[in-house]
Short mmCIF file of C-alpha atoms in Angstrom, two decimals:
data_model
loop_
_atom_site.label_atom_id
_atom_site.label_comp_id
_atom_site.label_asym_id
_atom_site.label_seq_id
_atom_site.Cartn_x
_atom_site.Cartn_y
_atom_site.Cartn_z
CA UNK A 1 -11.78 -21.91 9.14
CA UNK A 2 -9.98 -21.16 5.86
CA UNK A 3 -10.64 -24.70 4.60
CA UNK A 4 -14.37 -24.44 5.44
CA UNK A 5 -14.62 -21.18 3.53
CA UNK A 6 -12.88 -22.68 0.49
CA UNK A 7 -15.25 -25.68 0.48
CA UNK A 8 -18.31 -23.39 0.64
CA UNK A 9 -16.98 -21.37 -2.28
CA UNK A 10 -16.37 -24.57 -4.25
CA UNK A 11 -19.96 -25.77 -3.65
CA UNK A 12 -21.35 -22.42 -4.80
CA UNK A 13 -19.17 -22.48 -7.90
CA UNK A 14 -20.20 -26.02 -8.86
CA UNK A 15 -23.87 -25.13 -8.51
CA UNK A 16 -23.74 -21.74 -10.23
CA UNK A 17 -20.59 -21.77 -12.39
CA UNK A 18 -20.60 -19.85 -15.61
CA UNK A 19 -24.08 -18.39 -15.12
CA UNK A 20 -23.94 -15.09 -16.97
CA UNK A 21 -27.40 -13.64 -16.62
CA UNK A 22 -26.82 -9.93 -17.14
CA UNK A 23 -28.56 -7.50 -14.83
CA UNK A 24 -27.82 -4.02 -13.53
CA UNK A 25 -27.86 -3.31 -9.78
CA UNK A 26 -29.87 -0.23 -8.81
CA UNK A 27 -30.09 1.89 -5.69
CA UNK A 28 -27.97 1.06 -2.65
CA UNK A 29 -25.83 -2.08 -2.57
CA UNK A 30 -23.48 -2.77 0.29
CA UNK A 31 -21.12 -5.31 1.70
CA UNK A 32 -20.71 -5.69 5.46
CA UNK A 33 -17.73 -7.81 6.36
CA UNK A 34 -15.58 -8.58 9.32
CA UNK A 35 -12.28 -6.83 8.55
CA UNK A 36 -10.53 -10.17 8.52
CA UNK A 37 -7.31 -10.16 6.55
CA UNK A 38 -3.70 -11.14 6.84
CA UNK A 39 -0.48 -9.36 5.95
CA UNK A 40 2.90 -10.98 6.52
CA UNK A 41 4.27 -7.60 7.63
CA UNK A 42 1.37 -6.58 9.89
CA UNK A 43 -0.18 -9.82 11.12
CA UNK A 44 -3.82 -10.93 11.34
CA UNK A 45 -6.43 -8.20 10.98
CA UNK A 46 -9.70 -8.22 12.92
CA UNK A 47 -12.51 -5.69 13.06
CA UNK A 48 -15.26 -4.59 10.69
CA UNK A 49 -15.85 -2.68 7.48
CA UNK A 50 -18.79 -1.43 5.46
CA UNK A 51 -18.58 -0.69 1.72
CA UNK A 52 -21.71 1.03 0.36
CA UNK A 53 -22.38 1.75 -3.34
CA UNK A 54 -25.19 3.84 -4.78
CA UNK A 55 -25.88 2.77 -8.39
CA UNK A 56 -28.85 5.10 -8.91
CA UNK A 57 -31.03 3.81 -11.76
CA UNK A 58 -28.25 1.42 -12.84
CA UNK A 59 -27.66 3.01 -16.24
CA UNK A 60 -24.00 3.78 -15.49
CA UNK A 61 -23.21 0.32 -14.00
CA UNK A 62 -20.47 -0.80 -13.37
CA UNK A 63 -19.97 2.89 -12.64
CA UNK A 64 -21.60 4.26 -9.49
CA UNK A 65 -23.09 7.50 -8.16
CA UNK A 66 -21.44 7.46 -4.72
CA UNK A 67 -19.32 5.13 -2.63
CA UNK A 68 -18.83 5.12 1.16
CA UNK A 69 -16.27 3.08 3.06
CA UNK A 70 -15.89 2.75 6.82
CA UNK A 71 -13.31 0.58 8.59
CA UNK A 72 -12.34 0.03 12.21
CA UNK A 73 -9.79 -2.72 12.69
CA UNK A 74 -6.67 -3.90 14.45
CA UNK A 75 -3.73 -6.13 13.51
CA UNK A 76 -2.13 -8.68 15.81
CA UNK A 77 1.20 -7.04 14.99
CA UNK A 78 0.03 -3.97 16.93
CA UNK A 79 -1.38 -1.75 14.16
CA UNK A 80 -4.78 -0.10 14.12
CA UNK A 81 -6.85 1.37 11.28
CA UNK A 82 -9.66 3.89 11.76
CA UNK A 83 -10.80 5.09 8.34
CA UNK A 84 -13.67 6.77 6.53
CA UNK A 85 -13.65 7.33 2.77
CA UNK A 86 -16.15 9.00 0.43
CA UNK A 87 -16.09 8.86 -3.37
CA UNK A 88 -18.60 11.06 -5.18
CA UNK A 89 -18.39 8.91 -8.31
CA UNK A 90 -20.41 10.60 -11.04
CA UNK A 91 -22.80 12.52 -8.79
CA UNK A 92 -21.08 15.95 -8.83
CA UNK A 93 -21.06 18.29 -11.81
CA UNK A 94 -17.76 19.92 -10.89
CA UNK A 95 -15.91 16.61 -10.96
CA UNK A 96 -15.13 13.55 -8.88
CA UNK A 97 -14.35 14.22 -5.23
CA UNK A 98 -12.58 11.66 -3.06
CA UNK A 99 -12.07 12.32 0.64
CA UNK A 100 -10.21 10.05 3.06
CA UNK A 101 -9.96 10.65 6.80
CA UNK A 102 -7.89 8.12 8.72
CA UNK A 103 -5.84 7.51 11.82
CA UNK A 104 -3.40 4.63 11.66
CA UNK A 105 -1.28 3.35 14.52
CA UNK A 106 1.78 1.10 14.38
CA UNK A 107 3.27 -0.32 17.57
CA UNK A 108 6.13 -1.60 15.41
CA UNK A 109 6.47 0.08 12.01
CA UNK A 110 9.20 -1.16 9.68
CA UNK A 111 12.46 0.77 9.46
CA UNK A 112 15.26 -0.85 7.43
CA UNK A 113 17.33 2.22 6.65
CA UNK A 114 17.72 4.16 3.42
CA UNK A 115 18.56 3.49 -0.24
CA UNK A 116 17.50 -0.14 -0.66
CA UNK A 117 20.35 -2.67 -0.77
CA UNK A 118 22.76 0.05 0.37
CA UNK A 119 21.26 -0.58 3.81
CA UNK A 120 22.06 -4.10 5.03
CA UNK A 121 19.25 -6.15 6.58
CA UNK A 122 20.43 -9.01 8.78
CA UNK A 123 17.46 -11.38 8.92
CA UNK A 124 19.15 -13.48 11.62
CA UNK A 125 18.98 -10.53 14.01
CA UNK A 126 15.15 -10.69 14.05
CA UNK A 127 14.88 -14.49 13.89
CA UNK A 128 14.36 -15.82 17.41
CA UNK A 129 15.63 -19.26 16.39
CA UNK A 130 18.97 -17.87 15.18
CA UNK A 131 22.09 -17.84 17.34
CA UNK A 132 22.58 -14.21 16.20
CA UNK A 133 19.12 -13.09 17.37
CA UNK A 134 18.95 -9.56 18.80
CA UNK A 135 15.28 -8.58 18.87
CA UNK A 136 12.16 -9.17 16.82
CA UNK A 137 11.74 -5.38 16.73
CA UNK A 138 15.31 -4.35 15.91
CA UNK A 139 14.14 -3.01 12.52
CA UNK A 140 11.07 -1.23 13.92
CA UNK A 141 9.89 2.04 15.40
CA UNK A 142 6.60 3.23 16.83
CA UNK A 143 4.55 5.34 14.39
CA UNK A 144 1.09 6.92 14.38
CA UNK A 145 -0.22 8.78 11.33
CA UNK A 146 -3.21 11.10 11.07
CA UNK A 147 -4.14 11.86 7.48
CA UNK A 148 -6.80 13.96 5.77
CA UNK A 149 -6.62 13.56 1.99
CA UNK A 150 -8.83 15.33 -0.53
CA UNK A 151 -8.70 14.75 -4.26
CA UNK A 152 -10.78 16.47 -6.94
CA UNK A 153 -10.74 15.34 -10.57
CA UNK A 154 -12.50 16.96 -13.50
CA UNK A 155 -12.76 16.21 -17.19
CA UNK A 156 -11.69 18.31 -20.14
CA UNK A 157 -14.68 18.54 -22.49
CA UNK A 158 -15.07 15.67 -24.96
CA UNK A 159 -11.68 14.11 -24.15
CA UNK A 160 -10.25 11.29 -22.07
CA UNK A 161 -8.05 13.76 -20.24
CA UNK A 162 -8.75 14.84 -16.67
CA UNK A 163 -7.22 17.40 -14.34
CA UNK A 164 -6.38 16.56 -10.75
CA UNK A 165 -6.12 18.83 -7.70
CA UNK A 166 -5.38 17.49 -4.23
CA UNK A 167 -4.85 18.87 -0.75
CA UNK A 168 -3.35 16.57 1.87
CA UNK A 169 -2.60 16.93 5.57
CA UNK A 170 -0.48 14.36 7.40
CA UNK A 171 0.76 14.39 10.97
CA UNK A 172 3.37 11.82 11.98
CA UNK A 173 4.19 10.72 15.53
CA UNK A 174 7.35 8.59 15.88
CA UNK A 175 9.27 7.04 18.77
CA UNK A 176 11.27 3.92 19.59
CA UNK A 177 9.21 0.77 20.06
CA UNK A 178 7.61 0.65 23.52
CA UNK A 179 9.16 -2.62 24.66
CA UNK A 180 7.48 -2.42 28.08
CA UNK A 181 4.08 -2.39 26.34
CA UNK A 182 5.11 -5.24 24.04
CA UNK A 183 6.28 -7.38 26.98
CA UNK A 184 3.21 -6.73 29.14
CA UNK A 185 1.54 -10.05 29.92
CA UNK A 186 4.20 -12.16 28.23
CA UNK A 187 5.80 -15.20 29.79
CA UNK A 188 9.38 -14.62 31.03
CA UNK A 189 10.74 -16.91 28.30
CA UNK A 190 8.90 -14.91 25.64
CA UNK A 191 10.13 -11.44 26.62
CA UNK A 192 11.51 -9.19 23.86
CA UNK A 193 14.99 -7.82 24.67
CA UNK A 194 15.07 -4.09 25.36
CA UNK A 195 17.96 -3.01 23.13
CA UNK A 196 18.80 -0.06 20.91
CA UNK A 197 17.06 -0.52 17.56
CA UNK A 198 18.13 0.67 14.12
CA UNK A 199 15.90 3.77 14.33
CA UNK A 200 17.65 4.91 17.50
CA UNK A 201 21.06 4.11 16.02
CA UNK A 202 20.35 6.23 12.93
CA UNK A 203 19.46 9.12 15.25
CA UNK A 204 22.60 8.64 17.35
CA UNK A 205 24.76 8.46 14.22
CA UNK A 206 23.26 11.71 12.88
CA UNK A 207 21.34 10.19 9.95
CA UNK A 208 18.00 11.27 11.45
CA UNK A 209 17.92 14.81 12.81
CA UNK A 210 16.67 15.74 16.26
CA UNK A 211 13.90 17.80 14.62
CA UNK A 212 12.53 14.84 12.65
CA UNK A 213 13.15 12.11 15.22
CA UNK A 214 9.72 12.48 16.87
CA UNK A 215 7.82 12.99 13.59
CA UNK A 216 6.36 16.11 12.07
CA UNK A 217 3.68 17.80 9.97
CA UNK A 218 3.29 17.73 6.19
CA UNK A 219 0.69 19.76 4.30
CA UNK A 220 0.85 19.63 0.52
CA UNK A 221 -0.84 20.57 -2.72
CA UNK A 222 -0.77 18.25 -5.69
CA UNK A 223 -1.48 19.10 -9.33
CA UNK A 224 -1.75 16.50 -12.04
CA UNK A 225 -2.96 15.44 -15.46
CA UNK A 226 -4.67 12.09 -16.11
CA UNK A 227 -5.44 10.16 -19.29
CA UNK A 228 -7.91 7.32 -18.72
CA UNK A 229 -9.52 4.94 -21.23
CA UNK A 230 -10.28 2.03 -18.86
CA UNK A 231 -13.54 0.15 -19.42
CA UNK A 232 -13.99 -0.64 -15.70
CA UNK A 233 -12.06 0.86 -12.77
CA UNK A 234 -11.86 -2.07 -10.29
CA UNK A 235 -10.66 -4.62 -12.89
CA UNK A 236 -10.22 -3.22 -16.41
CA UNK A 237 -10.11 -5.58 -19.37
CA UNK A 238 -8.77 -2.97 -21.78
CA UNK A 239 -7.58 0.61 -21.93
CA UNK A 240 -4.91 2.63 -20.21
CA UNK A 241 -4.58 4.90 -17.20
CA UNK A 242 -1.67 7.35 -17.12
CA UNK A 243 -0.99 10.23 -14.80
CA UNK A 244 1.73 12.78 -14.13
CA UNK A 245 1.93 15.50 -11.55
CA UNK A 246 3.80 17.51 -8.96
CA UNK A 247 3.48 17.63 -5.17
CA UNK A 248 4.44 20.84 -3.37
CA UNK A 249 4.82 20.93 0.40
CA UNK A 250 5.57 24.58 1.16
CA UNK A 251 6.27 26.33 4.45
CA UNK A 252 3.27 28.65 3.93
CA UNK A 253 1.08 25.52 4.13
CA UNK A 254 2.56 24.69 7.52
CA UNK A 255 5.00 22.02 6.38
CA UNK A 256 7.98 21.82 8.71
CA UNK A 257 10.43 20.68 6.02
CA UNK A 258 9.44 22.10 2.58
CA UNK A 259 10.00 20.01 -0.56
CA UNK A 260 8.63 19.20 -3.99
CA UNK A 261 8.29 15.97 -5.98
CA UNK A 262 7.21 14.93 -9.45
CA UNK A 263 5.67 11.59 -10.41
CA UNK A 264 4.55 9.60 -13.44
CA UNK A 265 2.52 6.36 -13.49
CA UNK A 266 1.34 4.40 -16.52
CA UNK A 267 -1.05 1.45 -16.38
CA UNK A 268 -2.03 -0.56 -19.46
CA UNK A 269 -4.63 -3.32 -19.78
CA UNK A 270 -4.76 -5.85 -22.65
CA UNK A 271 -7.63 -8.25 -23.40
CA UNK A 272 -6.30 -11.71 -24.25
CA UNK A 273 -9.64 -13.57 -24.11
CA UNK A 274 -12.78 -11.42 -24.24
CA UNK A 275 -14.29 -10.86 -20.77
CA UNK A 276 -12.15 -13.58 -19.15
CA UNK A 277 -8.38 -13.13 -19.54
CA UNK A 278 -6.32 -9.94 -19.44
CA UNK A 279 -2.77 -8.70 -18.96
CA UNK A 280 -2.32 -5.71 -16.64
CA UNK A 281 0.92 -3.71 -16.46
CA UNK A 282 2.01 -0.79 -14.31
CA UNK A 283 5.17 1.35 -14.36
CA UNK A 284 5.84 4.19 -11.95
CA UNK A 285 8.50 6.82 -11.31
CA UNK A 286 8.82 9.58 -8.71
CA UNK A 287 11.66 11.78 -7.53
CA UNK A 288 12.42 14.78 -5.37
CA UNK A 289 12.90 18.02 -7.30
CA UNK A 290 13.55 20.48 -4.49
CA UNK A 291 13.92 20.91 -0.75
CA UNK A 292 14.46 18.10 1.72
CA UNK A 293 11.84 15.39 2.21
CA UNK A 294 11.68 14.45 5.92
CA UNK A 295 12.52 10.80 6.56
CA UNK A 296 9.05 10.00 7.92
CA UNK A 297 7.40 11.08 4.63
CA UNK A 298 9.83 9.46 2.19
CA UNK A 299 7.86 6.22 2.10
CA UNK A 300 4.80 7.83 0.46
CA UNK A 301 4.08 6.60 -3.08
CA UNK A 302 2.44 9.40 -5.05
CA UNK A 303 -0.76 8.73 -7.03
CA UNK A 304 -4.02 10.50 -7.82
CA UNK A 305 -5.95 7.55 -6.40
CA UNK A 306 -6.40 7.77 -2.64
CA UNK A 307 -5.77 4.63 -0.61
CA UNK A 308 -5.87 4.05 3.12
CA UNK A 309 -2.14 3.40 3.14
CA UNK A 310 0.39 4.97 0.77
CA UNK A 311 3.51 3.38 2.16
CA UNK A 312 6.68 2.88 0.15
CA UNK A 313 8.12 0.11 -1.98
CA UNK A 314 7.85 -3.34 -0.49
CA UNK A 315 4.79 -5.21 0.75
CA UNK A 316 1.25 -5.88 -0.37
CA UNK A 317 0.64 -2.62 -2.27
CA UNK A 318 3.80 -2.51 -4.37
CA UNK A 319 6.23 -5.49 -4.37
CA UNK A 320 4.63 -8.50 -2.70
CA UNK A 321 7.05 -10.68 -0.73
CA UNK A 322 9.56 -7.86 -0.24
CA UNK A 323 9.67 -6.43 3.28
CA UNK A 324 7.28 -3.53 3.76
CA UNK A 325 9.07 -0.18 3.28
CA UNK A 326 12.31 -1.98 2.40
CA UNK A 327 13.09 0.39 -0.49
CA UNK A 328 13.21 4.03 0.65
CA UNK A 329 14.92 6.80 -1.33
CA UNK A 330 14.50 10.27 -2.81
CA UNK A 331 13.74 8.81 -6.24
CA UNK A 332 12.52 5.40 -7.37
CA UNK A 333 11.00 3.34 -10.17
CA UNK A 334 8.71 0.34 -9.87
CA UNK A 335 6.63 -1.96 -12.03
CA UNK A 336 4.08 -4.77 -11.94
CA UNK A 337 3.08 -7.29 -14.61
CA UNK A 338 -0.06 -9.28 -13.81
CA UNK A 339 -2.06 -11.93 -15.69
CA UNK A 340 -5.73 -11.95 -14.61
CA UNK A 341 -8.22 -14.74 -15.36
CA UNK A 342 -11.93 -14.98 -14.50
CA UNK A 343 -12.76 -18.71 -14.78
CA UNK A 344 -16.08 -18.86 -12.85
CA UNK A 345 -19.22 -16.71 -12.83
CA UNK A 346 -22.31 -17.21 -10.66
CA UNK A 347 -25.32 -15.39 -9.18
CA UNK A 348 -26.19 -15.46 -5.48
CA UNK A 349 -28.66 -13.43 -3.39
CA UNK A 350 -29.62 -11.51 -6.54
CA UNK A 351 -26.03 -10.31 -6.92
CA UNK A 352 -23.52 -11.03 -9.67
CA UNK A 353 -20.24 -12.72 -8.69
CA UNK A 354 -17.12 -14.06 -10.31
CA UNK A 355 -13.97 -15.77 -9.06
CA UNK A 356 -10.67 -14.59 -10.48
CA UNK A 357 -7.09 -15.83 -10.27
CA UNK A 358 -3.90 -13.91 -11.06
CA UNK A 359 -0.15 -14.39 -11.44
CA UNK A 360 2.32 -11.51 -11.16
CA UNK A 361 5.89 -10.23 -11.31
CA UNK A 362 6.78 -7.13 -9.23
CA UNK A 363 9.99 -5.08 -9.24
CA UNK A 364 11.47 -1.73 -8.21
CA UNK A 365 14.65 0.10 -7.19
CA UNK A 366 16.10 3.42 -6.01
CA UNK A 367 17.05 5.90 -8.75
CA UNK A 368 17.98 8.88 -6.55
CA UNK A 369 19.53 7.90 -3.25
CA UNK A 370 19.14 9.84 -0.03
CA UNK A 371 22.31 11.86 0.42
CA UNK A 372 23.73 11.50 3.91
CA UNK A 373 27.15 11.26 5.47
CA UNK A 374 27.93 7.67 6.38
CA UNK A 375 29.11 7.60 10.00
CA UNK A 376 32.70 6.76 10.79
CA UNK A 377 33.62 3.70 12.81
CA UNK A 378 34.52 6.02 15.69
CA UNK A 379 30.95 7.35 15.79
CA UNK A 380 29.47 3.87 15.40
CA UNK A 381 31.46 2.56 18.35
CA UNK A 382 30.99 -1.18 18.85
CA UNK A 383 28.73 -1.47 15.79
CA UNK A 384 30.49 -2.77 12.67
CA UNK A 385 30.13 -0.68 9.51
CA UNK A 386 29.41 -3.54 7.10
CA UNK A 387 26.65 -4.91 9.34
CA UNK A 388 24.65 -1.80 8.42
CA UNK A 389 25.96 -0.31 5.17
CA UNK A 390 26.96 -1.64 1.75
CA UNK A 391 27.50 1.45 -0.45
CA UNK A 392 26.91 1.07 -4.18
CA UNK A 393 25.02 -2.22 -3.94
CA UNK A 394 21.53 -1.05 -4.91
CA UNK A 395 19.95 -2.96 -7.82
CA UNK A 396 16.51 -4.06 -8.95
CA UNK A 397 14.38 -5.80 -6.30
CA UNK A 398 12.12 -8.59 -7.64
CA UNK A 399 9.26 -10.76 -6.45
CA UNK A 400 6.71 -13.08 -8.06
CA UNK A 401 3.52 -14.80 -6.96
CA UNK A 402 -0.16 -15.49 -7.49
CA UNK A 403 -3.55 -14.74 -5.99
CA UNK A 404 -7.33 -15.28 -6.01
CA UNK A 405 -10.28 -12.85 -6.05
CA UNK A 406 -13.97 -13.06 -5.10
CA UNK A 407 -15.82 -10.19 -6.81
CA UNK A 408 -19.41 -8.96 -6.32
CA UNK A 409 -21.04 -6.72 -8.94
CA UNK A 410 -17.59 -5.99 -10.43
CA UNK A 411 -16.83 -3.44 -7.67
CA UNK A 412 -16.62 -5.23 -4.30
CA UNK A 413 -13.44 -7.33 -4.39
CA UNK A 414 -12.02 -9.67 -1.73
CA UNK A 415 -8.40 -10.56 -2.46
CA UNK A 416 -5.70 -13.02 -1.36
CA UNK A 417 -2.13 -13.04 -2.70
CA UNK A 418 1.15 -14.77 -2.00
CA UNK A 419 4.47 -13.40 -3.24
CA UNK A 420 8.10 -14.37 -2.83
CA UNK A 421 11.11 -12.06 -3.10
CA UNK A 422 14.12 -13.10 -5.14
CA UNK A 423 16.74 -12.00 -2.59
CA UNK A 424 17.17 -13.02 1.05
CA UNK A 425 17.78 -9.44 2.22
CA UNK A 426 14.35 -8.48 0.89
CA UNK A 427 12.52 -10.88 3.19
CA UNK A 428 11.16 -14.12 1.73
CA UNK A 429 7.51 -15.11 1.32
CA UNK A 430 4.63 -12.72 1.94
CA UNK A 431 0.95 -13.69 2.28
CA UNK A 432 -1.76 -11.04 2.07
CA UNK A 433 -5.55 -10.98 2.38
CA UNK A 434 -7.45 -7.77 1.76
CA UNK A 435 -9.52 -5.84 -0.77
CA UNK A 436 -9.25 -5.03 -4.49
CA UNK A 437 -6.75 -5.60 -7.26
CA UNK A 438 -3.37 -3.93 -6.89
CA UNK A 439 -4.05 -1.47 -9.73
#
């Protein structure tokens, strides 16, 4: 099927390549797609999504008046996504309102421990072909997340500065992987061993408290300042986008474990060839400033831009090719350098398209480690210390790769990327199909 799709795209490109008739979409424009994607960490996605844009009279194109997004999908790895998002665009006088309501389920969510390379990942333990195989789900736990995120941004008069106010509610449900459910309907030779996984071991060793073991509730306020000179949000050719802010999760908001964090993100876009070739760079930093962040919330990357998933470092949204959520700590830095080229333009069904390709380098590391007491060998019992811990070994995690984009009207973007990590403990090769540029 993938080869058929590529041939159809090639035929379209050869017939319509480099057509640059300029027109402005007006009124409602939408894309209805099967939610077909692939993520090396989650598996094959199937379902459906609708992305609806209202361009009004077209005068603000490629800007829009409103955007609606609805997705219902599942992954073969056991995850489910049920999501509705609204973006007011430029239709409200008070500012830009973004609301995201979602419920995400993970039959086997990644859990590799804390503090990056300080937590050892034995890839042979989850490789069924290895003589040291334990279980495919040894580094997994069951996790469901309900989230209701609201973000309001407003402009300071006659400047490129904006203020940002957000209110977020997240409810986490965690448990060991349900091996009985996983094995249901499997052949006897394909059964997954029912053993104690890393998540259960961390609880038994005292690294995850009894209060947080089953999940919890986080309600937070976020205040920020944004400076934005981008010429186009989905794929800027020039400009910059910087933001800094603080997140406060206080007990009076209902949060079970109060904390505060600060964050800073800078994105810069450079035009190398007008309209066609650009260099995009991103650098981010966040750290805990007070309280104790519960383990189930530590993976959240802070940003003013709401996404369906805000998981931690590693995977499609941060460091492609590195295991999803591999790098978890109280403070971290990360960066992305990406070269973006738009070699082909064409019109189809009265819509404007282009095909883009990109090459990237991703990296990140822990700057403030999670402080916990490493268990003694007596507490660990038959488990060997150096199979799980390597204190002081954290360093920069790297990956590199490339991708392709199919873009309609500069806003609706179908993406495919492949990335490879530099270190074996970070995973290997990751392949991802989804929506939009990374930043």
